[in-house]
Each structure stands twice: as structure tokens, then as C-alpha cells.
C-alpha positions as MATLAB code, in Angstrom:
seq = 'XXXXXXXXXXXXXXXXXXXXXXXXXXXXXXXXXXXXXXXXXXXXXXXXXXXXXXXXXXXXXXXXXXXXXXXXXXXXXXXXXXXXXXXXXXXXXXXXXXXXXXXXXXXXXXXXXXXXXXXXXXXXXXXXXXXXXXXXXXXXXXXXXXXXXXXXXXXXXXXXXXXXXXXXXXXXXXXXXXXXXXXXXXXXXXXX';
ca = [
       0.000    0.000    0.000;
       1.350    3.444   -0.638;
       2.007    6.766    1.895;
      -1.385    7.863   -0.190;
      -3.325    5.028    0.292;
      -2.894    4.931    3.990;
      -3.520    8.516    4.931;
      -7.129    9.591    6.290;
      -9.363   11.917    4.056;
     -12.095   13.666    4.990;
     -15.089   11.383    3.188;
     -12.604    8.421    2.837;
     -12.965    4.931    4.354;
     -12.636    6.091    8.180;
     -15.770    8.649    7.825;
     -17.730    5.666    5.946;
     -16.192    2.836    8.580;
     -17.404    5.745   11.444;
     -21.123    6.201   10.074;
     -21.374    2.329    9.336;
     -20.646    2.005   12.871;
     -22.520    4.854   14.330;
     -25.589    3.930   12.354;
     -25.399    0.350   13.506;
     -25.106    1.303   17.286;
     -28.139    3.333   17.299;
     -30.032    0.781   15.706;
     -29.030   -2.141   18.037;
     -29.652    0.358   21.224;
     -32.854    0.910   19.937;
     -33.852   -2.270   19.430;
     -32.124   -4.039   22.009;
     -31.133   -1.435   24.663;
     -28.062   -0.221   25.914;
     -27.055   -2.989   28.259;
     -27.636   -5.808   25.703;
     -25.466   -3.954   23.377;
     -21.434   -5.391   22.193;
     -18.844   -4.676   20.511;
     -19.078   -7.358   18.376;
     -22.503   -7.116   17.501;
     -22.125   -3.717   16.435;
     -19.400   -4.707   13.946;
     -21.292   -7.255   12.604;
     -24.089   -4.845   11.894;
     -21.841   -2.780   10.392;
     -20.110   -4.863    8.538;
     -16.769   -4.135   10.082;
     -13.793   -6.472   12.044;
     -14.722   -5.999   15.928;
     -10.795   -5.526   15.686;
     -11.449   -2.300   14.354;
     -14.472   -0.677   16.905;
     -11.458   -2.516   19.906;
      -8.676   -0.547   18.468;
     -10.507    2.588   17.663;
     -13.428    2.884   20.670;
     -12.053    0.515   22.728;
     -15.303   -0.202   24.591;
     -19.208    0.287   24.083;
     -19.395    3.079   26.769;
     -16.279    4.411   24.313;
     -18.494    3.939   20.834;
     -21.840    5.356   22.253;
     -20.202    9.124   23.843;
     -18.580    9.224   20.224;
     -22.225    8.475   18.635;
     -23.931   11.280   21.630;
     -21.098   13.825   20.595;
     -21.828   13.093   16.491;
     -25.314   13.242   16.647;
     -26.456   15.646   13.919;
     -28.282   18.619   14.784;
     -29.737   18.512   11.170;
     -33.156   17.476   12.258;
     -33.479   20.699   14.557;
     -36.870   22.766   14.238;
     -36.630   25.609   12.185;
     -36.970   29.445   14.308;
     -40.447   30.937   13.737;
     -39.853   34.069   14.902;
     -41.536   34.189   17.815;
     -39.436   33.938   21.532;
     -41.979   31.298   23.547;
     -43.010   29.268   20.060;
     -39.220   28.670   19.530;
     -38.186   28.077   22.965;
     -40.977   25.478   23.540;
     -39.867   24.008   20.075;
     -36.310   23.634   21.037;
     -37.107   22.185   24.392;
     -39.808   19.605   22.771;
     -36.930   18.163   20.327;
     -34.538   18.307   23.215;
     -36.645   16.392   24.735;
     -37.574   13.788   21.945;
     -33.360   13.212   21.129;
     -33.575   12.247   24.692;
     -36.280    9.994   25.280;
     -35.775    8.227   21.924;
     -34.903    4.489   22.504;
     -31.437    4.651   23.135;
     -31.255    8.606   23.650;
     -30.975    8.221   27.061;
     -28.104    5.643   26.688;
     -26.029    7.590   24.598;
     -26.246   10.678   27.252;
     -25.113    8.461   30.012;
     -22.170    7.316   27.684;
     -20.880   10.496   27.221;
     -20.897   11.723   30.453;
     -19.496    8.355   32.400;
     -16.285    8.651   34.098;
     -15.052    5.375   32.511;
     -15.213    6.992   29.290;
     -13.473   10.406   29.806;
     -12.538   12.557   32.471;
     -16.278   12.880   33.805;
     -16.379   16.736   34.055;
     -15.172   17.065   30.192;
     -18.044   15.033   29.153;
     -20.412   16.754   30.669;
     -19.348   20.247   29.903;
     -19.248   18.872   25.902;
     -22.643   17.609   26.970;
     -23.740   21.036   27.899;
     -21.949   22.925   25.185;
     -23.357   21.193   22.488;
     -27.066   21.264   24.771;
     -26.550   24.773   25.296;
     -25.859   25.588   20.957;
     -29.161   23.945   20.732;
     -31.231   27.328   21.852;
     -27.986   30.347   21.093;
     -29.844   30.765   18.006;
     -32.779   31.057   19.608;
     -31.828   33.438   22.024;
     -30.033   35.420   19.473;
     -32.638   35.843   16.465;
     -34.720   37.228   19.691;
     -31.937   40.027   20.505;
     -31.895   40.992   16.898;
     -35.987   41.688   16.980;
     -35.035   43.808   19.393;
     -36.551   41.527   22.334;
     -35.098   40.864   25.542;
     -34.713   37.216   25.923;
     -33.197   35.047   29.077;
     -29.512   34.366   29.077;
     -28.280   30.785   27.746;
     -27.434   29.904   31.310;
     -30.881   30.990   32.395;
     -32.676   28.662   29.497;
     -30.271   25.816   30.549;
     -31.063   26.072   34.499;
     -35.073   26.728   34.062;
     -36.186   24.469   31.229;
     -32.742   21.775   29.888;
     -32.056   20.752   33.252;
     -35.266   20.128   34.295;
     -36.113   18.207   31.311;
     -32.648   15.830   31.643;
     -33.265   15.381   35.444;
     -36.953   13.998   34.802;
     -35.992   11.909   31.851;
     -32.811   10.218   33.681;
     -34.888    9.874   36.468;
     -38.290    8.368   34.207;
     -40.208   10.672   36.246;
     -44.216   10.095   34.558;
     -45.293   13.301   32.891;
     -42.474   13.798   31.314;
     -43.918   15.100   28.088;
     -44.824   17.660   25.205;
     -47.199   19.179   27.779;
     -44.724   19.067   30.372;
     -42.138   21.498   28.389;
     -44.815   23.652   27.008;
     -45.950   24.615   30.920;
     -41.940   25.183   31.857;
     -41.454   27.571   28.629;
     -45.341   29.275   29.738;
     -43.960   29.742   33.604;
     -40.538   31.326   32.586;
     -40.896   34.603   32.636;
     -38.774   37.253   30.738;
     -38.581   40.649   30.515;
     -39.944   42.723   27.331;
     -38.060   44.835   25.307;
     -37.047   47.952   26.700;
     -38.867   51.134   25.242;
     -36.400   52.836   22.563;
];
């Protein structure tokens, strides 16, 4: 094989080997569940050598916080224009990627100690939660509204929503998010 051959490109073998793989592990997880999950099952599903999810994830707990880190944001509701409407719509598909079978899973993966150093997980956890509703936030600032901070979305409607679904607290729904969005309050626009 030649020095050209061997070296990664970006749409080469290692990004199809990656998606094979990915796609595979959310399908078993959703069909199976996490814990009945392997290694080797996933290759076969993807139609790769285990050797190469063992030399390049290393474990399952490894392959899932790779897939929770990858996950596209394509599927993302569109902004309406309209501060509560896109909040609420944000929050409902937060909480559908979660509750998905699997989503939970792949959340736990990616913030479990064995996988990384625990806190870096979960701050790429909340980063990536967190770019979810900037937009939001910011198409309201440039209508000239006053919207919540980022931090103030993420403490009064995110964690609420990832506490009750870790926790499979019943209620947990589209109703449930609309009423957090309704009872945070934020300030109008000031008067020009």
C-alpha cells in the first residue's frame, strides 16, 4: 500500500467505517437497549472487524459518547420568529433526542467517568445542549426583544427536562415542556 493510500481523508474509508458504525449502534440500542449492546454485535451490523471498533473505541461506553457527541443537529426545528413558540420548540426536540430508545443511553455514555474525564463530558454535553437554543436566544436580541440568558434557558427548562428523563419521572412530556417555557418569565423589550 502506498504513503497515499494509507492517509485519512475527509469522506474516505474512516468517515464511511465511522457512520457504518454509528448507524449500527443506534439501531441495536434501539432495538435491544443499551445494556444488551457489544462490541461485536455492532461490527457485525456494520459490517466491520470488531478488531477495528477494539482498536478505535475501545469499549461500548467508548463507541456510544462518540455516537452522543456526532449526533447531527440537522433534524433541529426551524426558528419561527416568535421567543416562547421557539423556545418550547427547542425544548420539545430536546426532549424527543432524549427519550428516543437509546437517547438516554447515549447521554449516560458520554458523560461516564469510565469513558473520559467525567467533568469534560459533561461540559461537551452542555456545550453542544446549550448551541441547541444560542440561536434562539439570538434571532430574539436581533428583533429587538429581551430574551433570558443561555445559562438561564439551561437552568429553568434543559435541566429540568434531563433530570426527569434520567430519572423516568411520569409526565415527562410535550405538555410538560410547554408549561416550563409558559412559567418562565422574561422581561420585554425595553422602550427605545
Amino acid at each position: 500500500m502506498n504513503a497515499d493510500a494509507s492517509t485519512k481523508r475527509p469522506g474516505g474509508r474512516s468517515t464511511r467505517v465511522r457512520a457504518a458504525v454509528h448507524g449500527a449502534a443506534v439501531a441495536l440500542v434501539a432495538e435491544r437497549g443499551a445494556d444488551q449492546v457489544t462490541l461485536p454485535a455492532v461490527a457485525e451490523r456494520a459490517g466491520v472487524n470488531s478488531s477495528t471498533l477494539y482498536r478505535r473505541w475501545g469499549t461500548l461506553a467508548a463507541l456510544l459518547a462518540d455516537v452522543a457527541q456526532h449526533r447531527s443537529e440537522a433534524d433541529a426545528p426551524p426558528l419561527v420568529g416568535d421567543l416562547r413558540t421557539d423556545l418550547e420548540n427547542q425544548a420539545v426536540w430536546t426532549l424527543a433526542e432524549l427519550s428516543r430508545p437509546g437517547g438516554i443511553a447515549f447521554f449516560r455514555a458520554e458523560v461516564a467517568p469510565d469513558v473520559d474525564e467525567r467533568h469534560e463530558g459533561l461540559r461537551e454535553c452542555l456545550r453542544r445542549v446549550g448551541e441547541r437554543f444560542r440561536p434562539v436566544l439570538a434571532t430574539a436580541r436581533e428583533r429587538g426583544d429581551a430574551p433570558p440568558s443561555l445559562e438561564q434557558v439551561l437552568d429553568r427548562i434543559v435541566a429540568p427536562l434531563y433530570f426527569r428523563v434520567v430519572f423516568s419521572i411520569p409526565g415527562t412530556d410535550e405538555a410538560y415542556v410547554r408549561e416550563l417555557v409558559a412559567g418562565f418569565v422574561w422581561e420585554p423589550a425595553p422602550e427605545p
